[in-house]
PDB file of C-alpha atoms in Angstrom:
ATOM      1  CA  UNK A   1      33.293  93.558  63.839  1.00 59.00           C
ATOM      2  CA  UNK A   2      34.505  91.791  60.692  1.00 78.00           C
ATOM      3  CA  UNK A   3      37.989  93.264  61.125  1.00 76.00           C
ATOM      4  CA  UNK A   4      38.087  92.114  64.735  1.00 74.00           C
ATOM      5  CA  UNK A   5      37.095  88.594  63.747  1.00 80.00           C
ATOM      6  CA  UNK A   6      39.590  88.328  60.878  1.00 80.00           C
ATOM      7  CA  UNK A   7      42.610  90.213  62.220  1.00 79.00           C
ATOM      8  CA  UNK A   8      42.026  89.950  65.967  1.00 76.00           C
ATOM      9  CA  UNK A   9      43.139  86.358  66.511  1.00 77.00           C
ATOM     10  CA  UNK A  10      46.398  86.888  64.619  1.00 80.00           C
ATOM     11  CA  UNK A  11      47.125  90.111  66.501  1.00 73.00           C
ATOM     12  CA  UNK A  12      46.442  88.450  69.842  1.00 69.00           C
ATOM     13  CA  UNK A  13      48.651  85.482  68.954  1.00 73.00           C
ATOM     14  CA  UNK A  14      51.521  87.808  67.978  1.00 72.00           C
ATOM     15  CA  UNK A  15      51.041  89.784  71.198  1.00 65.00           C
ATOM     16  CA  UNK A  16      51.165  86.797  73.544  1.00 65.00           C
ATOM     17  CA  UNK A  17      54.115  85.223  71.703  1.00 74.00           C
ATOM     18  CA  UNK A  18      56.353  88.203  72.512  1.00 71.00           C
ATOM     19  CA  UNK A  19      59.255  87.088  74.679  1.00 72.00           C
ATOM     20  CA  UNK A  20      59.663  89.099  77.853  1.00 74.00           C
ATOM     21  CA  UNK A  21      62.780  89.288  79.942  1.00 77.00           C
ATOM     22  CA  UNK A  22      63.008  90.364  83.552  1.00 77.00           C
ATOM     23  CA  UNK A  23      65.260  93.292  84.401  1.00 82.00           C
ATOM     24  CA  UNK A  24      68.018  92.858  86.961  1.00 87.00           C
ATOM     25  CA  UNK A  25      66.057  94.851  89.558  1.00 87.00           C
ATOM     26  CA  UNK A  26      62.956  92.737  88.874  1.00 87.00           C
ATOM     27  CA  UNK A  27      65.030  89.593  89.369  1.00 92.00           C
ATOM     28  CA  UNK A  28      66.216  90.958  92.713  1.00 93.00           C
ATOM     29  CA  UNK A  29      62.617  91.465  93.863  1.00 92.00           C
ATOM     30  CA  UNK A  30      61.749  87.940  92.741  1.00 93.00           C
ATOM     31  CA  UNK A  31      64.720  86.480  94.603  1.00 93.00           C
ATOM     32  CA  UNK A  32      63.774  88.438  97.740  1.00 94.00           C
ATOM     33  CA  UNK A  33      60.292  86.899  97.625  1.00 92.00           C
ATOM     34  CA  UNK A  34      61.803  83.437  97.162  1.00 91.00           C
ATOM     35  CA  UNK A  35      64.107  84.194 100.092  1.00 91.00           C
ATOM     36  CA  UNK A  36      60.922  84.591 102.138  1.00 89.00           C
ATOM     37  CA  UNK A  37      60.059  80.990 101.115  1.00 87.00           C
ATOM     38  CA  UNK A  38      57.288  82.078  98.754  1.00 88.00           C
ATOM     39  CA  UNK A  39      56.444  80.244  95.547  1.00 87.00           C
ATOM     40  CA  UNK A  40      57.089  82.698  92.700  1.00 90.00           C
ATOM     41  CA  UNK A  41      56.512  82.365  88.969  1.00 89.00           C
ATOM     42  CA  UNK A  42      58.304  84.985  86.897  1.00 91.00           C
ATOM     43  CA  UNK A  43      56.595  86.497  83.834  1.00 86.00           C
ATOM     44  CA  UNK A  44      53.258  84.778  84.425  1.00 84.00           C
ATOM     45  CA  UNK A  45      50.642  85.367  81.733  1.00 81.00           C
ATOM     46  CA  UNK A  46      47.146  86.666  82.379  1.00 80.00           C
ATOM     47  CA  UNK A  47      44.877  84.159  80.609  1.00 78.00           C
ATOM     48  CA  UNK A  48      42.268  86.813  79.884  1.00 79.00           C
ATOM     49  CA  UNK A  49      44.346  89.660  78.430  1.00 77.00           C
ATOM     50  CA  UNK A  50      47.597  88.016  77.371  1.00 78.00           C
ATOM     51  CA  UNK A  51      49.629  90.589  79.308  1.00 78.00           C
ATOM     52  CA  UNK A  52      52.457  89.206  81.378  1.00 81.00           C
ATOM     53  CA  UNK A  53      52.769  89.902  85.077  1.00 84.00           C
ATOM     54  CA  UNK A  54      56.247  90.433  86.444  1.00 86.00           C
ATOM     55  CA  UNK A  55      55.622  87.825  89.135  1.00 89.00           C
ATOM     56  CA  UNK A  56      52.808  85.674  90.431  1.00 90.00           C
ATOM     57  CA  UNK A  57      53.090  84.602  94.042  1.00 91.00           C
ATOM     58  CA  UNK A  58      51.107  81.498  94.906  1.00 85.00           C
ATOM     59  CA  UNK A  59      49.315  81.151  98.197  1.00 72.00           C
ATOM     60  CA  UNK A  60      50.474  78.179 100.185  1.00 65.00           C
ATOM     61  CA  UNK A  61      48.525  76.794 103.092  1.00 50.00           C
ATOM     62  CA  UNK A  62      51.163  74.441 104.458  1.00 46.00           C
ATOM     63  CA  UNK A  63      54.562  75.659 105.592  1.00 48.00           C
ATOM     64  CA  UNK A  64      57.199  73.577 103.882  1.00 54.00           C
ATOM     65  CA  UNK A  65      54.902  72.592 101.020  1.00 55.00           C
ATOM     66  CA  UNK A  66      56.893  72.083  97.835  1.00 58.00           C
ATOM     67  CA  UNK A  67      56.784  74.775  95.166  1.00 56.00           C
ATOM     68  CA  UNK A  68      55.264  72.362  92.645  1.00 60.00           C
ATOM     69  CA  UNK A  69      52.561  71.281  95.119  1.00 58.00           C
ATOM     70  CA  UNK A  70      51.692  74.887  95.874  1.00 51.00           C
ATOM     71  CA  UNK A  71      51.411  75.748  92.169  1.00 51.00           C
ATOM     72  CA  UNK A  72      49.260  72.711  91.382  1.00 54.00           C
ATOM     73  CA  UNK A  73      46.909  73.264  94.310  1.00 52.00           C
ATOM     74  CA  UNK A  74      46.788  77.058  94.339  1.00 48.00           C
ATOM     75  CA  UNK A  75      43.672  78.583  92.920  1.00 54.00           C
ATOM     76  CA  UNK A  76      44.607  82.044  94.039  1.00 69.00           C
ATOM     77  CA  UNK A  77      47.610  84.131  94.806  1.00 82.00           C
ATOM     78  CA  UNK A  78      48.770  87.632  94.083  1.00 87.00           C
ATOM     79  CA  UNK A  79      50.574  89.460  91.351  1.00 87.00           C
ATOM     80  CA  UNK A  80      53.596  91.742  91.572  1.00 88.00           C
ATOM     81  CA  UNK A  81      54.262  94.426  88.979  1.00 83.00           C
ATOM     82  CA  UNK A  82      57.654  96.007  89.477  1.00 80.00           C
ATOM     83  CA  UNK A  83      58.132  99.336  87.745  1.00 74.00           C
ATOM     84  CA  UNK A  84      61.893  99.773  87.737  1.00 70.00           C
ATOM     85  CA  UNK A  85      63.922 102.511  86.045  1.00 70.00           C
ATOM     86  CA  UNK A  86      63.211 101.312  82.491  1.00 73.00           C
ATOM     87  CA  UNK A  87      59.512 102.071  82.996  1.00 69.00           C
ATOM     88  CA  UNK A  88      60.166 105.821  83.239  1.00 69.00           C
ATOM     89  CA  UNK A  89      61.440 108.592  81.005  1.00 72.00           C
ATOM     90  CA  UNK A  90      64.228 110.938  82.111  1.00 75.00           C
ATOM     91  CA  UNK A  91      61.585 113.418  83.327  1.00 84.00           C
ATOM     92  CA  UNK A  92      60.217 110.704  85.681  1.00 74.00           C
ATOM     93  CA  UNK A  93      57.070 110.247  83.607  1.00 80.00           C
ATOM     94  CA  UNK A  94      55.982 106.645  82.960  1.00 77.00           C
ATOM     95  CA  UNK A  95      56.613 105.345  79.432  1.00 73.00           C
ATOM     96  CA  UNK A  96      53.641 104.766  77.152  1.00 67.00           C
ATOM     97  CA  UNK A  97      53.810 100.994  77.598  1.00 69.00           C
ATOM     98  CA  UNK A  98      53.782 101.401  81.383  1.00 70.00           C
ATOM     99  CA  UNK A  99      50.765 103.703  81.249  1.00 70.00           C
ATOM    100  CA  UNK A 100      48.831 101.270  79.024  1.00 68.00           C
ATOM    101  CA  UNK A 101      49.540  98.320  81.308  1.00 66.00           C
ATOM    102  CA  UNK A 102      48.444 100.200  84.406  1.00 64.00           C
TER     103      UNK A 102
END
């Protein structure tokens, strides 16, 4: 417990500060969702775990509602995790990081 209290906050801070970058295939999925007139936030962070989601799609109740309005008013939505080629080894087995996140 003492180790968790002394080292934990620093480890968590380092974890959530990691910069993530979307792959080209992930960007294509995100653009396809936007093409469907959905409000999409790329690399959204889970407030509880610190993990990043590939995309968060906000629910909108009014067709034509602005993206900013939908994000400010949305209390729910859904998350997209896109496991493209970089998430797998040559033998088609998920990488360790992919397994942990699942």
